Amino acid sequence: MKYIAITLGPITRTIEMAESTKELWAASYFFSYLAKKIVEPFVKKNRTFQLPLINEEMQKPHCGAGLFPDRYIFKSEPGDLELLKQHSDQVLIEIAGHIASPSLPGTAKDVSQIYHYLKSYIKIYFIERTLESDDPHVVIPDCEKYLNIIENQETFPEQEETMISHQKSDFLKFLITNVNGKIYRKDKNSIPRFTGSFLTRDAFGDMNGERLFESILEISASELNINIQQKALEVITANEKNKGEKYSDQIWDAEEIILNDNKAQLRPYHKYIAIIKSDGDSMGETIKSMGAYNIPITQLSKALLSFNIESINEIVAYGGKPIFIGGDDLLCFAPVCCNGNNVFNLVEKLSTCFDQCINQHLQQYINACSEAQRPLPSLSFGISITYHKYPMFEALHTTDYLLEMVAKDNLFKYTLSNKNILNENMKRFILKNKLAFSLQKHSGQIYHTAMSKKGKSYVKFNMLLQKYILKNKDMSKTQESEKFLSSVIQMIRAHAEILQIILQNEDKRTEMLKNYFDNNFNESCHLGYTGLFEDIQTLLCLRYQENIQDYQNRNEIIQQNTILTSDEKEILIVSPAMDAIHTIFTALQFIHFINYNKDE
């Protein structure tokens, strides 16, 4: 039996071109569109795809989210390899024609020049393997081994000269910058509209000239229901002096004008954006275990596709914008707080949605083996919150670090692996199903924390946020809350070492914590906050106890290791008490950040 395996790229290099949410979406969606077009004839021929599951639902517009990943493996028939070669070229020619379309702004462009540029830049690598087995647990690892090698081949794009300007031109950068198409008006009294592009039409369907992807500020302030970009375009069109400026600069200035016109509604957190990224844990172990029990891998594929569709609905309902959702990978932009919910509520809904899809579609696998022998996938998250003018790509890098190195515990894993000491005994200490969070204020202050999503402390953390983030932004109550929370935060910061000693006292921890808060907050103005003090104490104790379970033995082994340097040990060792204090400190800072009514 023969199998064709395909990999596409360069995704990271293309995404690095992006300078706005619109461009980031376009760079990501371009590869979903490319993948859909390349595999299209083989889907129509009903070829059996081992990776991924492809069905009609993936073909529909889903609020702009690209559902087609960058890798494919299918059972091939005679002539398929040659068809793939010819069809791939034809797809690039069609895309070149779209980029040269008059619906996009700029001067005339030559289709052949754009095609040669795409041909030299885009990675469309494929191989055909002959295997005796049709078991996906054999086919997929074999093909992916070769894909991992060939995808490392770099491409060197030709910087073609345009027909009219004779300047070097990056046609893909041109596409993602102008993905909304040209701006036009039906008449002088109508609002500006967009012509759109082949990517926006494929992703959103017919939007009748509407704006097709929001700016950072529009997403972050979505609960205000201000159509910022349309109003901004009216300002730009009416203001002749802006004609010489870059289009992106004009939008930026206009957004500031519009937001300043809504000061009564605007709160500081509306100028911050959350970037959320997730990745699955234990996927490889689950696939291997399913193979051992002869469970079809298509069940896992169905679970992931179901999650993809439902997660898009959750993100959009919250007020966020999905950038990429495929398999166990997710990237989206979201408001920090929107209509009474916050970004942690969204993450919890996505986690619950993932677990439900896994449990629904892997029921045969779950019934086949005991819980102790059954690895199941989970989702880890990285969340970064930054000011709307903070460089977007740096914010993305922060989110990547939070997910990969903190939430997925790869800092621990990679450090030990590089020292050749990551044995089976140490692998059992790798933590999964985590969330890592960072809030970087405009002033430069950074608050961050990380926690397991499976413990009671995570439930208490979310409850604390939901309970004390003010829903009704009454000014008098807001000012009172700001002042009080600030005093609690400063007290915890100043007394961190005292709290550490208290938490480490196994016998009298609960009593000593109560005495600490009773003695430090014993004035009449504190009487109304007894519930908050009790919730803080509960979260501190829960987090500390879970940290002991997760880190105590791991810390001891790291400390006794003779290969790791003292600096490496300092980075890897987690203090259960200080981490618990840090968690409550970050939770209170986040509450204060949402409730705070003054800009920095």
Coordinates of C-alpha atoms in Angstrom, one line a residue:
M1 CA 0.0 0.0 0.0
K2 CA 1.2 3.5 -0.8
Y3 CA 0.7 6.7 1.2
I4 CA 1.3 10.3 0.3
A5 CA 2.4 12.7 3.1
I6 CA 2.3 16.5 2.7
T7 CA 3.7 19.3 4.8
L8 CA 3.3 23.0 4.2
G9 CA 5.2 26.1 5.3
P10 CA 7.0 28.3 6.2
I11 CA 4.3 29.2 8.7
T12 CA 6.4 30.8 11.4
R13 CA 8.3 33.0 9.0
T14 CA 5.1 34.2 7.4
I15 CA 3.4 35.0 10.7
E16 CA 6.5 37.0 11.6
M17 CA 5.5 39.4 8.8
A18 CA 2.3 40.4 10.7
E19 CA 2.1 43.8 12.3
S20 CA -1.6 43.8 13.3
T21 CA -4.4 41.3 14.3
K22 CA -5.7 41.5 10.7
E23 CA -2.3 40.6 9.3
L24 CA -1.7 37.8 11.8
W25 CA -5.1 36.3 10.9
A26 CA -4.4 36.6 7.2
A27 CA -0.9 35.0 7.5
S28 CA -2.4 32.1 9.5
Y29 CA -5.5 31.6 7.3
F30 CA -3.4 31.7 4.1
F31 CA -2.0 28.3 5.0
S32 CA -5.4 26.8 5.9
Y33 CA -6.7 28.0 2.5
L34 CA -3.6 26.7 0.8
A35 CA -4.0 23.3 2.4
K36 CA -7.7 23.1 1.6
K37 CA -7.0 23.8 -2.0
I38 CA -4.1 21.3 -2.3
V39 CA -6.0 18.3 -0.8
E40 CA -9.3 19.2 -2.5
P41 CA -9.0 16.8 -5.5
F42 CA -8.1 13.9 -3.2
V43 CA -11.0 14.7 -0.9
K44 CA -13.3 14.6 -3.9
K45 CA -11.8 11.3 -5.0
N46 CA -12.7 9.9 -1.5
R47 CA -9.1 9.0 -0.6
T48 CA -8.7 7.7 2.9
F49 CA -7.0 10.3 5.0
Q50 CA -5.0 8.9 8.0
L51 CA -4.3 12.5 9.1
P52 CA -6.4 14.6 9.7
L53 CA -10.1 13.8 9.7
I54 CA -11.6 15.9 6.8
N55 CA -15.4 16.3 6.5
E56 CA -17.9 18.8 5.1
E57 CA -18.0 20.9 8.3
M58 CA -14.4 21.9 7.7
Q59 CA -15.3 23.4 4.3
K60 CA -17.8 25.9 5.8
P61 CA -16.8 29.4 6.9
H62 CA -16.5 29.4 10.7
C63 CA -16.1 33.0 11.8
G64 CA -12.9 33.3 9.9
A65 CA -11.1 30.4 11.7
G66 CA -8.9 28.2 9.6
L67 CA -9.4 24.5 10.3
F68 CA -7.1 23.0 7.8
P69 CA -3.7 22.1 9.4
D70 CA -0.3 22.0 7.7
R71 CA 0.2 18.1 7.5
Y72 CA -1.8 15.4 5.6
I73 CA -1.3 11.7 5.1
F74 CA -3.6 9.7 2.8
K75 CA -3.7 6.4 1.0
S76 CA -2.7 7.0 -2.6
E77 CA -3.8 5.4 -5.8
P78 CA -1.8 5.2 -9.1
G79 CA -1.3 8.7 -10.6
D80 CA -2.0 10.6 -7.4
L81 CA 1.6 11.7 -6.9
E82 CA 1.8 13.2 -10.4
L83 CA -1.6 14.8 -9.9
L84 CA -0.4 16.4 -6.6
K85 CA 2.6 17.9 -8.4
Q86 CA 0.5 19.4 -11.1
H87 CA -2.3 20.5 -8.9
S88 CA 0.1 22.2 -6.4
D89 CA 1.4 24.4 -9.2
Q90 CA -2.1 25.2 -10.4
V91 CA -3.1 26.3 -6.9
L92 CA -0.1 28.7 -6.7
I93 CA -1.1 30.1 -10.1
E94 CA -4.6 30.6 -8.9
I95 CA -3.4 32.3 -5.8
A96 CA -1.1 34.5 -7.9
G97 CA -4.1 35.6 -9.9
H98 CA -6.0 36.5 -6.8
I99 CA -3.1 38.6 -5.5
A100 CA -2.9 40.4 -8.8
S101 CA -6.7 41.0 -8.7
P102 CA -7.9 44.7 -9.1
S103 CA -9.9 44.2 -5.9
L104 CA -6.7 44.7 -4.0
P105 CA -5.1 48.1 -3.8
G106 CA -1.9 49.1 -5.5
T107 CA -0.5 49.1 -9.0
A108 CA -0.9 46.5 -11.6
K109 CA 1.0 43.2 -10.9
D110 CA 2.1 40.4 -13.2
V111 CA 0.7 37.0 -12.4
S112 CA 3.8 35.2 -13.6
Q113 CA 6.0 37.3 -11.3
I114 CA 3.8 36.6 -8.3
Y115 CA 3.7 32.9 -9.2
H116 CA 7.5 32.6 -9.3
Y117 CA 7.7 34.4 -6.0
L118 CA 5.2 32.0 -4.4
K119 CA 7.0 29.0 -6.0
S120 CA 10.3 30.1 -4.4
Y121 CA 8.8 31.0 -1.0
I122 CA 6.0 28.5 -0.2
K123 CA 7.0 25.1 1.1
I124 CA 4.8 22.3 -0.4
Y125 CA 6.8 19.2 0.4
F126 CA 5.4 15.7 -0.1
I127 CA 6.6 12.1 -0.2
E128 CA 5.1 8.8 -1.2
R129 CA 5.8 5.8 1.0
T130 CA 5.2 2.1 0.4
L131 CA 4.1 0.3 3.5
E132 CA 2.7 -3.1 4.2
S133 CA 0.4 -2.0 7.0
D134 CA -2.7 0.2 6.9
D135 CA -2.7 0.7 10.6
P136 CA -2.7 4.4 11.4
H137 CA -0.5 3.7 14.4
V138 CA 2.1 2.5 12.0
V139 CA 1.5 4.7 9.0
I140 CA 1.4 8.1 10.7
P141 CA 4.7 7.7 12.7
D142 CA 6.5 6.4 9.6
C143 CA 5.4 9.3 7.4
E144 CA 5.9 12.0 10.0
K145 CA 9.5 10.8 10.5
Y146 CA 10.2 11.8 6.9
L147 CA 8.1 15.0 7.0
N148 CA 10.1 16.1 10.1
I149 CA 13.2 15.9 7.9
I150 CA 12.1 17.5 4.7
E151 CA 10.2 20.4 6.3
N152 CA 13.6 21.7 7.6
Q153 CA 14.6 22.5 4.1
E154 CA 14.6 26.3 3.8
T155 CA 13.1 28.3 0.9
F156 CA 14.7 31.4 -0.5
P157 CA 12.1 33.7 -2.1
E158 CA 12.8 35.7 -5.2
Q159 CA 12.2 39.4 -4.6
E160 CA 10.6 40.2 -7.9
E161 CA 10.4 43.7 -9.4
T162 CA 6.8 44.9 -10.0
M163 CA 5.9 45.8 -13.5
I164 CA 5.3 49.5 -12.9
S165 CA 7.3 50.6 -9.8
H166 CA 10.4 48.4 -10.5
Q167 CA 10.8 48.0 -6.8
K168 CA 11.5 44.8 -4.9
S169 CA 8.2 43.4 -3.7
D170 CA 7.2 40.7 -1.2
F171 CA 3.8 39.7 -2.6
L172 CA 2.7 37.6 0.4
K173 CA 3.4 40.6 2.7
F174 CA 1.3 42.7 0.3
L175 CA -1.5 40.2 0.5
I176 CA -1.7 40.0 4.3
T177 CA -1.4 43.8 4.6
N178 CA -4.3 44.3 2.1
V179 CA -6.4 41.3 2.9
N180 CA -9.5 43.5 3.5
G181 CA -9.3 44.7 -0.1
K182 CA -9.9 48.3 -1.3
I183 CA -11.9 50.9 0.5
Y184 CA -14.9 52.2 -1.5
R185 CA -18.1 54.2 -1.0
K186 CA -21.3 53.6 -2.9
D187 CA -21.9 57.3 -2.8
K188 CA -20.7 60.3 -0.8
N189 CA -23.2 59.8 1.9
S190 CA -22.5 56.1 2.5
I191 CA -20.0 54.7 5.0
P192 CA -16.7 53.3 3.7
R193 CA -16.7 49.6 2.8
F194 CA -14.2 46.9 1.7
T195 CA -14.0 45.0 -1.5
G196 CA -12.6 42.0 0.4
S197 CA -10.2 39.4 -0.9
F198 CA -10.2 35.7 -1.8
L199 CA -9.1 34.9 1.8
T200 CA -11.8 36.9 3.5
R201 CA -14.5 35.5 1.1
D202 CA -13.4 32.0 1.8
A203 CA -13.2 32.6 5.6
F204 CA -16.3 34.7 6.2
G205 CA -18.5 34.2 3.2
D206 CA -20.2 37.2 1.6
M207 CA -19.9 40.1 4.2
N208 CA -21.4 42.7 1.9
G209 CA -18.5 45.1 2.2
E210 CA -18.4 44.9 6.0
R211 CA -15.1 45.2 7.9
L212 CA -13.8 41.6 8.1
F213 CA -11.3 41.6 11.0
E214 CA -11.2 43.9 14.0
S215 CA -8.2 45.9 15.2
I216 CA -6.7 45.2 18.7
L217 CA -8.6 48.0 20.2
E218 CA -11.9 46.9 18.7
I219 CA -11.5 43.4 20.1
S220 CA -10.3 44.6 23.5
A221 CA -13.2 47.0 23.9
S222 CA -15.8 44.8 22.2
E223 CA -18.3 45.0 25.1
L224 CA -18.7 48.7 24.3
N225 CA -20.2 47.8 20.9
I226 CA -18.4 50.6 19.2
N227 CA -17.7 49.9 15.5
I228 CA -14.3 51.5 15.8
Q229 CA -12.8 50.7 12.4
Q230 CA -15.8 51.9 10.3
K231 CA -15.9 55.2 12.2
A232 CA -12.2 55.5 11.9
L233 CA -12.4 55.1 8.1
E234 CA -15.0 57.9 8.0
V235 CA -12.6 60.1 9.9
I236 CA -9.8 59.2 7.5
T237 CA -11.9 59.7 4.3
A238 CA -13.0 63.1 5.6
N239 CA -9.5 64.2 6.6
E240 CA -7.6 65.0 3.5
K241 CA -4.3 65.7 5.3
N242 CA -4.0 62.0 6.2
K243 CA -3.7 60.9 2.6
G244 CA 0.1 60.8 2.7
E245 CA 0.3 58.6 5.8
K246 CA 0.5 54.8 5.9
Y247 CA -2.9 53.2 6.0
S248 CA -2.2 51.4 9.3
D249 CA -1.1 54.7 10.9
Q250 CA -4.3 56.3 9.8
I251 CA -6.4 53.6 11.4
W252 CA -4.3 53.8 14.6
D253 CA -4.7 57.5 15.0
A254 CA -8.4 57.3 14.2
E255 CA -9.0 54.6 16.8
E256 CA -7.5 56.8 19.4
I257 CA -9.9 59.6 18.4
I258 CA -12.9 57.3 18.7
L259 CA -11.8 55.9 22.0
N260 CA -11.3 59.3 23.4
D261 CA -14.8 60.2 22.4
N262 CA -16.1 57.3 24.6
K263 CA -14.3 58.2 27.8
A264 CA -17.4 57.9 29.9
Q265 CA -17.7 54.2 29.0
L266 CA -14.0 53.4 28.6
R267 CA -12.1 51.6 31.4
P268 CA -8.4 51.0 31.6
Y269 CA -8.7 47.3 30.8
H270 CA -10.4 48.1 27.5
K271 CA -6.9 49.2 26.2
Y272 CA -5.4 45.8 27.0
I273 CA -5.7 42.6 24.9
A274 CA -5.4 38.9 25.9
I275 CA -3.6 36.5 23.6
I276 CA -4.6 32.9 24.4
K277 CA -2.7 29.9 23.0
S278 CA -3.3 26.2 23.9
D279 CA -1.7 22.9 23.1
G280 CA -2.7 19.3 24.0
D281 CA -0.9 17.2 26.6
S282 CA -0.4 13.4 26.4
M283 CA -1.5 13.3 22.8
G284 CA 1.3 10.9 21.8
E285 CA 0.7 8.7 24.8
T286 CA -3.0 8.5 24.1
I287 CA -2.5 7.6 20.4
K288 CA 0.0 4.9 21.5
S289 CA -2.4 3.5 24.1
M290 CA -5.3 3.5 21.7
G291 CA -3.2 1.5 19.3
A292 CA -2.5 -1.1 22.0
Y293 CA -6.2 -1.6 22.5
N294 CA -7.0 -1.5 18.7
I295 CA -9.1 1.6 19.1
P296 CA -9.4 3.5 15.7
I297 CA -7.4 6.7 15.8
T298 CA -10.3 8.3 13.8
Q299 CA -12.2 8.5 17.1
L300 CA -9.6 11.0 18.4
S301 CA -9.7 12.9 15.2
K302 CA -13.5 13.3 15.5
A303 CA -13.1 14.5 19.1
L304 CA -10.6 17.1 18.1
L305 CA -12.6 18.3 15.1
S306 CA -15.7 18.5 17.3
F307 CA -13.7 20.6 19.8
N308 CA -12.4 22.9 17.0
I309 CA -16.0 23.8 15.9
E310 CA -17.3 24.2 19.5
S311 CA -14.3 26.3 20.6
I312 CA -14.9 28.7 17.8
N313 CA -18.4 29.3 19.1
E314 CA -17.2 29.8 22.6
I315 CA -14.5 32.3 21.6
V316 CA -16.9 34.3 19.4
A317 CA -19.7 34.2 22.1
Y318 CA -17.2 35.6 24.6
G319 CA -16.2 38.5 22.3
G320 CA -12.9 37.1 21.1
K321 CA -11.5 36.4 17.6
P322 CA -10.1 33.0 16.7
I323 CA -6.9 33.2 14.6
F324 CA -6.1 29.5 14.2
I325 CA -7.8 26.4 15.6
G326 CA -6.6 23.0 14.4
G327 CA -6.5 19.7 16.3
D328 CA -5.3 20.4 19.8
D329 CA -3.7 23.8 18.8
L330 CA -5.6 27.1 19.4
L331 CA -4.7 30.7 19.1
C332 CA -7.1 33.6 19.7
F333 CA -7.3 37.2 20.7
A334 CA -9.8 38.1 23.4
P335 CA -11.0 41.0 25.6
V336 CA -9.6 40.9 29.1
C337 CA -13.1 41.3 30.4
C338 CA -16.4 41.3 28.5
N339 CA -20.0 41.5 29.6
G340 CA -19.4 40.2 33.1
N341 CA -16.9 37.5 32.1
N342 CA -13.1 37.5 32.2
V343 CA -10.5 35.7 30.2
F344 CA -10.2 33.0 32.8
N345 CA -13.9 32.1 32.3
L346 CA -13.2 31.7 28.6
V347 CA -10.2 29.4 29.3
E348 CA -12.3 27.3 31.7
K349 CA -15.1 27.0 29.1
L350 CA -12.6 25.9 26.4
S351 CA -11.1 23.3 28.8
T352 CA -14.5 21.9 29.7
C353 CA -15.4 21.8 26.0
F354 CA -12.2 19.9 25.2
D355 CA -12.8 17.4 28.0
Q356 CA -16.4 16.8 27.0
C357 CA -15.4 16.2 23.3
I358 CA -12.7 13.7 24.4
N359 CA -15.0 11.8 26.7
Q360 CA -17.8 11.7 24.2
H361 CA -15.8 10.4 21.2
L362 CA -13.3 8.2 23.1
Q363 CA -15.9 6.3 25.1
Q364 CA -14.8 2.9 23.5
Y365 CA -11.2 3.6 24.6
I366 CA -12.2 4.8 28.1
N367 CA -14.3 1.6 28.6
A368 CA -11.5 -0.6 27.3
C369 CA -8.9 0.2 30.0
S370 CA -8.7 1.1 33.6
E371 CA -8.1 4.7 34.6
A372 CA -4.7 4.0 36.0
Q373 CA -3.6 2.6 32.6
R374 CA -5.4 5.2 30.5
P375 CA -3.6 8.4 29.4
L376 CA -6.2 11.0 28.2
P377 CA -5.4 14.3 26.5
S378 CA -5.8 17.6 28.3
L379 CA -5.2 21.2 27.3
S380 CA -2.5 23.5 28.7
F381 CA -2.8 27.3 28.1
G382 CA -0.6 30.3 27.9
I383 CA -2.3 33.7 28.4
S384 CA -0.5 37.0 28.0
I385 CA -2.2 40.4 28.6
T386 CA -0.5 43.5 27.2
Y387 CA -1.3 47.1 26.4
H388 CA -2.8 47.6 22.9
K389 CA 0.3 49.5 21.6
Y390 CA 2.7 46.8 22.9
P391 CA 4.5 45.2 19.9
M392 CA 2.2 42.4 18.8
F393 CA 4.9 39.9 17.9
E394 CA 6.6 40.3 21.3
A395 CA 3.3 39.6 23.0
L396 CA 3.0 36.5 20.8
H397 CA 6.5 35.4 21.9
T398 CA 5.5 35.9 25.5
T399 CA 2.4 33.7 25.0
D400 CA 4.5 31.0 23.4
Y401 CA 7.0 31.1 26.3
L402 CA 4.2 30.9 28.8
L403 CA 2.6 27.9 27.1
E404 CA 5.7 25.9 26.0
M405 CA 8.2 26.6 28.8
V406 CA 5.9 27.1 31.8
A407 CA 2.5 25.5 31.3
K408 CA 3.8 22.5 29.5
D409 CA 6.8 22.3 31.9
N410 CA 9.3 22.2 29.1
L411 CA 11.8 24.3 31.0
F412 CA 12.1 21.4 33.4
K413 CA 12.0 18.8 30.7
Y414 CA 14.5 20.5 28.3
T415 CA 17.0 21.4 31.0
L416 CA 17.2 17.7 32.2
S417 CA 17.1 16.4 28.6
N418 CA 20.1 18.6 27.7
K419 CA 22.0 17.2 30.6
N420 CA 21.0 13.6 29.7
I421 CA 19.3 13.1 33.0
L422 CA 15.7 12.9 31.9
N423 CA 15.1 9.3 32.8
E424 CA 11.7 7.6 33.4
N425 CA 11.9 8.5 37.1
M426 CA 12.2 12.2 36.3
K427 CA 9.5 12.1 33.6
R428 CA 6.9 11.3 36.2
F429 CA 7.4 14.8 37.6
I430 CA 6.6 16.6 34.4
L431 CA 3.4 18.5 35.0
K432 CA 0.5 18.7 32.6
N433 CA -3.0 20.3 32.2
K434 CA -1.6 23.7 33.4
L435 CA -2.3 27.4 32.8
A436 CA 0.4 30.1 32.7
F437 CA -0.6 33.7 32.8
S438 CA 1.1 37.1 32.5
L439 CA -0.2 40.6 32.8
Q440 CA 2.2 43.3 31.6
K441 CA 1.0 46.8 32.5
H442 CA 1.6 49.9 30.4
S443 CA 3.9 51.1 33.2
G444 CA 6.1 48.0 32.8
Q445 CA 5.0 46.1 35.8
I446 CA 4.5 42.4 35.2
Y447 CA 2.3 40.0 37.2
H448 CA 2.4 36.3 36.4
T449 CA 1.4 33.0 37.8
A450 CA 1.0 29.3 36.7
M451 CA -1.2 26.6 38.2
S452 CA -2.6 23.2 37.5
K453 CA -6.2 23.2 36.1
K454 CA -7.1 20.0 37.8
G455 CA -6.8 21.0 41.5
K456 CA -9.2 22.6 44.0
S457 CA -7.0 25.8 44.1
Y458 CA -7.8 26.5 40.4
V459 CA -11.5 26.3 41.1
K460 CA -11.0 28.7 44.1
F461 CA -8.9 31.0 42.0
N462 CA -11.6 31.4 39.4
M463 CA -14.2 31.8 42.1
L464 CA -12.2 34.6 43.7
L465 CA -12.1 36.5 40.4
Q466 CA -15.7 35.9 39.7
K467 CA -16.8 37.0 43.2
Y468 CA -14.7 40.2 43.5
I469 CA -14.5 41.6 40.0
L470 CA -17.2 44.3 40.1
K471 CA -20.0 43.8 37.7
N472 CA -21.7 47.1 38.4
K473 CA -19.0 49.8 38.0
D474 CA -20.5 52.2 40.6
M475 CA -17.9 54.9 41.0
S476 CA -18.2 55.2 44.8
K477 CA -17.9 51.4 45.3
T478 CA -15.1 51.2 42.7
Q479 CA -13.0 53.8 44.5
E480 CA -13.6 52.1 47.9
S481 CA -12.7 48.7 46.4
E482 CA -9.5 50.1 44.7
K483 CA -8.3 51.6 48.0
F484 CA -8.9 48.5 50.0
L485 CA -7.5 46.1 47.5
S486 CA -4.4 48.2 47.2
S487 CA -3.8 48.0 51.0
V488 CA -4.3 44.2 51.0
I489 CA -1.9 43.7 48.0
Q490 CA 0.8 45.9 49.6
M491 CA 0.4 44.1 52.9
I492 CA 0.8 40.7 51.3
R493 CA 3.9 42.0 49.3
A494 CA 5.5 43.3 52.5
H495 CA 4.7 40.3 54.6
A496 CA 5.5 37.5 52.1
E497 CA 8.2 36.0 54.3
I498 CA 5.9 36.0 57.3
L499 CA 3.2 34.3 55.3
Q500 CA 5.8 31.7 54.0
I501 CA 6.6 30.8 57.6
I502 CA 2.9 30.5 58.4
L503 CA 2.2 28.2 55.4
Q504 CA 5.1 25.9 56.3
N505 CA 3.7 25.3 59.8
E506 CA 1.9 22.1 59.3
D507 CA 0.2 21.9 62.7
K508 CA -1.0 25.5 63.1
R509 CA -1.2 26.8 59.6
T510 CA -5.0 27.5 59.5
E511 CA -5.0 29.1 63.0
M512 CA -2.0 31.3 62.3
L513 CA -3.4 32.5 59.0
K514 CA -6.6 33.6 60.7
N515 CA -4.7 35.4 63.4
Y516 CA -2.5 37.2 60.8
F517 CA -5.6 38.6 58.9
D518 CA -7.5 39.3 62.2
N519 CA -4.5 41.3 63.5
N520 CA -3.6 43.2 60.4
F521 CA -7.2 44.0 59.2
N522 CA -9.0 44.8 62.5
E523 CA -10.4 48.3 61.9
S524 CA -14.0 49.0 61.5
C525 CA -13.7 49.7 57.8
H526 CA -12.5 46.1 57.3
L527 CA -15.6 44.5 58.8
G528 CA -17.3 44.2 55.4
Y529 CA -14.4 42.2 53.9
T530 CA -14.3 39.2 56.2
G531 CA -15.4 37.0 53.3
L532 CA -12.5 38.1 51.2
F533 CA -10.0 37.4 54.0
E534 CA -11.5 33.9 54.3
D535 CA -11.3 33.3 50.6
I536 CA -7.6 34.4 50.5
Q537 CA -6.7 32.0 53.4
T538 CA -8.5 29.1 51.7
L539 CA -6.7 29.7 48.4
L540 CA -3.3 30.1 50.1
C541 CA -3.8 26.7 51.9
L542 CA -5.1 24.8 48.9
R543 CA -2.4 26.1 46.6
Y544 CA 0.4 25.3 49.1
Q545 CA -0.9 21.8 49.7
E546 CA -1.1 21.1 46.0
N547 CA 2.4 22.5 45.5
I548 CA 3.7 20.1 48.1
Q549 CA 2.3 17.2 46.1
D550 CA 3.6 18.5 42.8
Y551 CA 7.0 19.8 43.8
Q552 CA 8.4 18.5 47.1
N553 CA 9.9 15.3 45.8
R554 CA 10.9 16.9 42.5
N555 CA 12.7 19.7 44.4
E556 CA 14.6 17.2 46.6
I557 CA 15.8 15.2 43.6
I558 CA 16.9 18.4 41.8
Q559 CA 18.7 19.7 44.9
Q560 CA 20.6 16.4 45.3
N561 CA 21.6 16.2 41.6
T562 CA 25.3 16.6 41.0
I563 CA 25.1 17.4 37.3
L564 CA 22.8 20.4 37.4
T565 CA 24.5 23.8 38.1
S566 CA 23.5 26.0 41.0
D567 CA 21.9 28.4 38.6
E568 CA 19.9 25.7 36.9
K569 CA 18.7 24.4 40.3
E570 CA 17.6 27.9 41.3
I571 CA 15.5 28.2 38.2
L572 CA 13.9 24.7 38.4
I573 CA 13.2 24.5 42.2
V574 CA 9.7 25.8 43.1
S575 CA 9.0 27.0 46.6
P576 CA 5.5 25.7 47.5
A577 CA 4.9 28.5 49.9
M578 CA 6.2 31.4 47.8
D579 CA 4.4 30.1 44.8
A580 CA 1.1 30.0 46.7
I581 CA 1.7 33.6 47.9
H582 CA 2.5 34.6 44.4
T583 CA -0.7 33.1 43.1
I584 CA -2.9 35.1 45.5
F585 CA -0.9 38.2 44.9
T586 CA -1.5 37.9 41.1
A587 CA -5.2 37.1 41.6
L588 CA -5.7 40.3 43.7
Q589 CA -3.7 42.3 41.2
F590 CA -5.9 41.1 38.3
I591 CA -9.0 41.9 40.3
H592 CA -7.6 45.4 41.0
F593 CA -6.7 45.8 37.4
I594 CA -10.3 45.1 36.2
N595 CA -11.9 47.2 38.9
Y596 CA -9.5 50.1 38.6
N597 CA -11.0 53.2 37.1
K598 CA -8.0 55.4 36.3
D599 CA -5.6 55.0 33.4
E600 CA -1.9 54.9 34.0

